[in-house]
Short mmCIF file of C-alpha atoms in Angstrom, two decimals:
data_model
loop_
_atom_site.label_atom_id
_atom_site.label_comp_id
_atom_site.label_asym_id
_atom_site.label_seq_id
_atom_site.Cartn_x
_atom_site.Cartn_y
_atom_site.Cartn_z
CA MET L 82 0.09 -0.04 0.43
CA THR L 83 1.02 3.36 -0.71
CA GLY L 84 1.20 6.69 1.66
CA ARG L 85 -0.11 6.02 5.21
CA GLN L 86 -3.82 5.91 4.68
CA ARG L 87 -5.58 3.74 6.60
CA PRO L 88 -7.62 0.94 5.03
CA GLN L 89 -11.71 2.32 5.59
CA GLY L 90 -14.11 -0.04 5.43
CA PHE L 91 -14.73 -3.22 6.92
CA VAL L 92 -13.87 -7.38 6.53
CA THR L 93 -16.99 -8.64 4.08
CA ARG L 94 -18.12 -12.41 3.62
CA GLY L 95 -15.71 -12.69 1.48
CA THR L 96 -18.13 -15.36 -0.51
CA THR L 97 -17.27 -15.59 -4.16
CA ASN L 98 -17.02 -17.92 -7.11
CA PRO L 99 -15.69 -18.64 -10.24
CA ASN L 100 -17.54 -16.66 -13.36
CA ARG L 101 -19.52 -14.74 -10.69
CA LEU L 102 -18.34 -11.34 -12.08
CA ARG L 103 -18.37 -12.48 -15.88
CA ARG L 104 -21.33 -10.48 -16.92
CA ILE L 105 -19.47 -7.01 -15.23
CA ASP L 106 -16.47 -7.62 -16.17
CA ASN L 107 -17.58 -8.12 -20.44
CA TRP L 108 -19.77 -4.57 -19.42
CA ILE L 109 -16.42 -3.05 -18.52
CA ALA L 110 -14.15 -4.15 -21.11
CA ALA L 111 -16.48 -2.76 -23.42
CA TYR L 112 -17.65 0.24 -21.72
CA ALA L 113 -14.36 1.42 -20.22
CA ALA L 114 -12.51 -0.11 -23.63
CA GLY L 115 -11.41 3.62 -24.55
CA VAL L 116 -10.84 4.48 -21.36
CA LEU L 117 -8.31 1.94 -20.81
CA ARG L 118 -6.13 1.92 -24.81
CA ASP L 119 -5.88 5.62 -23.84
CA ALA L 120 -4.17 5.35 -20.07
CA ALA L 121 -0.82 6.03 -19.92
CA ASP L 122 -0.76 3.66 -16.64
CA PRO L 123 -3.60 1.50 -17.28
CA LEU L 124 -4.02 0.57 -13.86
CA VAL L 125 -7.18 -1.34 -12.61
CA VAL L 126 -8.51 -1.90 -8.73
CA ASP L 127 -10.50 -5.30 -7.87
CA LEU L 128 -11.69 -4.13 -4.58
CA GLY L 129 -12.86 -6.61 -1.96
CA TYR L 130 -12.34 -9.96 -3.63
CA GLY L 131 -12.98 -11.59 -1.50
CA ALA L 132 -11.63 -15.47 -0.02
CA THR L 133 -9.88 -16.58 -2.81
CA PRO L 134 -8.35 -14.42 -5.58
CA VAL L 135 -10.25 -15.54 -8.08
CA THR L 136 -12.18 -13.07 -9.83
CA ALA L 137 -9.45 -10.32 -9.72
CA VAL L 138 -7.11 -13.27 -11.91
CA GLU L 139 -10.16 -13.37 -14.26
CA LEU L 140 -10.82 -9.42 -14.26
CA ARG L 141 -7.31 -9.19 -15.79
CA SER L 142 -7.52 -12.13 -17.89
CA ARG L 143 -10.53 -10.44 -19.76
CA LEU L 144 -9.28 -6.92 -19.77
CA ALA L 145 -6.04 -8.09 -21.11
CA ARG L 146 -8.05 -8.48 -24.48
CA VAL L 147 -8.66 -4.54 -24.48
CA ARG L 148 -5.45 -4.19 -23.10
CA PRO L 149 -2.27 -6.64 -22.79
CA ASP L 150 -0.37 -4.65 -20.12
CA VAL L 151 -3.46 -3.55 -17.57
CA ARG L 152 -2.41 -4.09 -14.36
CA VAL L 153 -5.14 -5.19 -11.80
CA VAL L 154 -4.21 -4.80 -7.93
CA GLY L 155 -6.36 -6.64 -5.23
CA LEU L 156 -7.31 -4.78 -2.36
CA GLU L 157 -8.98 -6.42 0.79
CA ILE L 158 -8.63 -5.16 4.12
CA ASP L 159 -7.79 -8.62 5.40
CA PRO L 160 -4.14 -9.65 6.23
CA GLU L 161 -5.13 -13.15 5.53
CA ARG L 162 -6.66 -12.50 2.60
CA VAL L 163 -4.10 -10.95 0.89
CA ALA L 164 -1.76 -13.52 1.60
CA PHE L 165 -3.34 -16.39 0.60
CA ALA L 166 -4.10 -14.37 -2.58
CA ALA L 167 -0.10 -13.55 -3.71
CA SER L 168 0.17 -17.72 -4.65
CA ALA L 169 -1.71 -16.27 -7.76
CA ALA L 170 -0.13 -12.55 -8.03
CA ASP L 171 1.90 -12.50 -12.01
CA PRO L 172 3.38 -9.57 -11.19
CA PRO L 173 3.17 -6.69 -13.22
CA GLY L 174 -0.70 -7.65 -13.89
CA LEU L 175 -1.55 -8.77 -11.34
CA THR L 176 -0.54 -8.47 -7.69
CA PHE L 177 -2.93 -7.97 -3.94
CA ALA L 178 -2.68 -5.02 -1.13
CA ARG L 179 -3.85 -4.64 2.38
CA GLY L 180 -6.67 -1.62 1.54
CA GLY L 181 -10.06 -0.63 1.16
CA PHE L 182 -12.63 2.35 -0.23
CA GLU L 183 -9.31 4.91 -0.01
CA LEU L 184 -7.85 2.39 -3.09
CA ALA L 185 -4.70 2.52 -0.90
CA GLY L 186 -3.58 5.92 -2.40
CA LEU L 187 -3.76 4.28 -5.97
CA ARG L 188 -4.73 6.47 -9.31
CA PRO L 189 -6.66 3.51 -11.44
CA VAL L 190 -8.61 4.37 -14.25
CA VAL L 191 -11.23 0.87 -13.15
CA VAL L 192 -12.05 0.16 -9.56
CA ARG L 193 -14.57 -2.84 -9.65
CA VAL L 194 -16.59 -2.93 -6.63
CA LEU L 195 -18.87 -5.89 -6.78
CA ASN L 196 -20.86 -7.82 -3.63
CA VAL L 197 -19.68 -5.20 -0.97
CA LEU L 198 -21.70 -1.91 -0.14
CA ARG L 199 -24.74 -4.35 -0.15
CA GLN L 200 -23.48 -5.51 3.36
CA TYR L 201 -23.10 -1.66 4.89
CA ASP L 202 -25.95 0.27 5.99
CA GLU L 203 -27.06 2.64 3.53
CA ASP L 204 -26.04 5.50 4.99
CA ARG L 205 -22.55 4.08 3.87
CA VAL L 206 -23.27 4.34 0.37
CA ALA L 207 -22.57 7.96 -0.72
CA PRO L 208 -18.97 8.50 1.37
CA ALA L 209 -18.07 4.75 -0.15
CA TRP L 210 -18.49 6.08 -3.17
CA ALA L 211 -17.01 10.49 -2.53
CA THR L 212 -13.81 8.36 -1.18
CA MET L 213 -13.31 5.63 -4.40
CA THR L 214 -14.43 8.57 -7.24
CA GLY L 215 -11.96 11.28 -5.43
CA ALA L 216 -8.83 8.68 -5.77
CA LEU L 217 -9.89 7.98 -9.45
CA ALA L 218 -7.28 9.08 -11.93
CA PRO L 219 -9.04 11.58 -14.36
CA ASP L 220 -11.56 10.17 -16.74
CA GLY L 221 -11.89 7.23 -14.20
CA ILE L 222 -14.57 4.79 -13.24
CA VAL L 223 -15.78 3.15 -11.06
CA VAL L 224 -18.26 0.59 -11.24
CA GLU L 225 -20.45 -0.87 -7.95
CA GLY L 226 -23.03 -3.36 -8.00
CA THR L 227 -24.35 -6.53 -6.36
CA CYS L 228 -24.64 -10.15 -8.57
CA ASP L 229 -26.52 -13.23 -7.35
CA GLU L 230 -23.63 -16.28 -6.39
CA LEU L 231 -23.90 -17.83 -9.53
CA GLY L 232 -23.40 -14.26 -11.82
CA ARG L 233 -26.85 -14.77 -13.74
CA LEU L 234 -28.14 -11.68 -11.90
CA ALA L 235 -27.22 -8.08 -11.16
CA ALA L 236 -27.26 -4.52 -11.17
CA TRP L 237 -24.47 -2.02 -11.17
CA VAL L 238 -23.93 1.84 -11.25
CA CYS L 239 -21.19 3.43 -12.83
CA LEU L 240 -19.37 6.70 -11.33
CA ASP L 241 -17.21 8.59 -12.05
CA ARG L 242 -15.71 11.68 -10.57
CA ALA L 243 -18.46 14.01 -10.55
CA GLY L 244 -20.90 11.05 -9.57
CA PRO L 245 -23.14 8.37 -10.68
CA ARG L 246 -24.48 8.11 -14.29
CA SER L 247 -26.19 4.93 -14.80
CA LEU L 248 -27.30 1.91 -13.24
CA THR L 249 -27.47 -1.51 -15.20
CA LEU L 250 -29.23 -4.12 -14.90
CA ALA L 251 -28.37 -7.74 -16.36
CA ALA L 252 -28.79 -11.05 -16.58
CA ARG L 253 -28.63 -14.42 -18.06
CA LEU L 254 -31.43 -14.76 -20.44
CA SER L 255 -31.95 -18.88 -20.28
CA THR L 256 -32.78 -18.93 -16.65
CA LEU L 257 -34.67 -15.42 -16.02
CA ASP L 258 -38.45 -16.13 -14.88
CA THR L 259 -39.13 -12.16 -14.67
CA PRO L 260 -37.99 -8.58 -14.28
CA ALA L 261 -38.87 -7.90 -11.09
CA THR L 262 -36.43 -10.53 -9.67
CA LEU L 263 -33.91 -8.59 -9.99
CA ALA L 264 -35.14 -6.43 -7.60
CA GLU L 265 -33.22 -8.41 -5.08
CA ARG L 266 -29.41 -7.80 -6.45
CA LEU L 267 -30.07 -3.84 -6.69
CA PRO L 268 -26.96 -2.63 -5.68
CA LYS L 269 -27.42 -0.50 -2.00
CA ALA L 270 -27.83 3.10 -2.86
CA LEU L 271 -31.59 2.07 -4.76
CA ILE L 272 -32.66 -1.96 -2.89
CA HIS L 273 -34.66 -0.49 0.27
CA HIS L 274 -36.29 2.14 -2.30
CA ASN L 275 -37.55 -0.41 -4.08
CA VAL L 276 -41.34 0.89 -3.43
CA PRO L 277 -44.54 2.91 -5.01
CA GLY L 278 -43.61 6.26 -5.79
CA GLU L 279 -39.44 4.96 -6.22
CA PRO L 280 -38.52 6.12 -9.98
CA VAL L 281 -36.51 2.48 -9.20
CA TYR L 282 -39.37 0.60 -8.47
CA ASP L 283 -41.24 2.06 -11.86
CA LEU L 284 -38.50 1.18 -13.71
CA LEU L 285 -38.32 -2.55 -12.94
CA ARG L 286 -42.09 -2.52 -12.92
CA ALA L 287 -42.12 -1.07 -16.60
CA LEU L 288 -39.46 -3.96 -17.43
CA ASP L 289 -41.21 -6.45 -15.74
CA ASP L 290 -44.12 -5.01 -17.76
CA GLY L 291 -42.69 -5.21 -21.03
CA TRP L 292 -41.39 -9.01 -21.01
CA ARG L 293 -44.95 -10.15 -19.90
CA ASP L 294 -46.30 -8.23 -22.93
CA ALA L 295 -43.05 -9.43 -24.94
CA ALA L 296 -45.13 -13.56 -23.73
CA PRO L 297 -45.58 -14.00 -27.73
CA TYR L 298 -41.56 -13.62 -28.82
CA ALA L 299 -40.60 -16.34 -26.07
CA THR L 300 -41.58 -18.63 -29.15
CA PHE L 301 -37.96 -16.75 -31.11
CA GLY L 302 -36.32 -17.56 -27.67
CA ALA L 303 -35.50 -15.22 -24.73
CA ARG L 304 -33.32 -12.78 -26.23
CA GLN L 305 -35.90 -11.73 -28.93
CA ARG L 306 -38.37 -11.50 -26.03
CA TRP L 307 -35.97 -9.49 -23.48
CA GLN L 308 -35.47 -7.20 -27.02
CA ARG L 309 -38.99 -6.02 -27.38
CA ALA L 310 -38.89 -5.93 -23.45
CA VAL L 311 -36.27 -3.80 -23.10
CA ALA L 312 -37.84 -1.27 -26.51
CA SER L 313 -41.29 -0.89 -24.51
CA VAL L 314 -39.20 0.88 -21.61
CA LYS L 315 -37.14 2.67 -23.87
CA ALA L 316 -40.81 3.54 -25.99
CA GLY L 317 -41.81 4.80 -22.77
CA GLY L 318 -39.91 7.53 -22.28
CA TRP L 319 -36.80 6.09 -19.90
CA PRO L 320 -33.26 7.34 -20.97
CA VAL L 321 -31.68 4.04 -22.15
CA LEU L 322 -27.89 4.71 -22.64
CA ASP L 323 -26.94 1.57 -24.08
CA ARG L 324 -27.60 -0.46 -27.69
CA PRO L 325 -29.79 -3.04 -29.07
CA ALA L 326 -26.26 -5.00 -29.16
CA ARG L 327 -25.92 -4.41 -25.39
CA TRP L 328 -29.68 -5.65 -25.21
CA ARG L 329 -29.19 -8.72 -26.68
CA LEU L 330 -26.65 -9.54 -23.58
CA GLY L 331 -29.61 -9.36 -21.59
CA GLU L 332 -27.94 -5.59 -20.65
CA LEU L 333 -30.51 -2.78 -19.73
CA THR L 334 -28.38 0.79 -18.67
CA VAL L 335 -30.87 3.83 -17.69
CA ALA L 336 -29.45 6.98 -16.82
CA TRP L 337 -28.14 7.95 -12.99
CA SER L 338 -31.26 10.64 -13.20
CA ALA L 339 -34.42 9.02 -14.05
CA ILE L 340 -33.79 6.24 -10.87
CA MET L 341 -31.59 8.59 -8.27
CA PRO L 342 -34.04 7.64 -5.40
CA THR L 343 -36.96 10.59 -4.62
CA LYS L 344 -34.61 11.74 -1.25
CA PHE L 345 -32.14 12.82 -3.37
CA SER L 346 -34.30 14.61 -6.12
#
């Protein structure tokens, strides 16, 4: 760890599985491709990688397809986890260190922090976001969110130094019963606001309605049904930021301003 900053945060459960974060990694590889390619130092932080280093190893492998000399640093508050991960290190492309939301004094262009803030109280989210984004390199991003144990359902917020800018919902369409189940995986900043009168509740209801109305397209596969559902959300006036090529992957990205909790509006 560089500097004298003490790690900010507490040790979380640390549960993880291989390929659990594949959807998020692939989104980062696409969304942050320009930032990674243009960076003088393509430094990426995997914050709170957990009890094993597998997801950090996978992140490095996936981002190396975009920027072969990418450097991934896995940060954990628990020194035992850092020591355990040492055998997976492959410097300079993959290293591990002790750190928290202060990012150990690093200045990364990308921070991935999944299934960490979900274990905190909601009032800790905004300060954690501010600490992480304040440590970013120029044009850097933080990707913070939650997924289920197998990575079939996920939701994440993308932030830059100005704050949150988008929410992405993602699902493995072949196992999706209804988009309403994505509510269980909303990031901590939103999960308690999935109630009538809140924008994120309205978004999920619009997506679920679109999925129901697109039931006839299930004959052509879940992908076609999801695309129709997302198209109906966009037609309903929601600021959808991604293109149909991403919809085909089971994703929907909307502007944060449209789903920001009412207490912040």
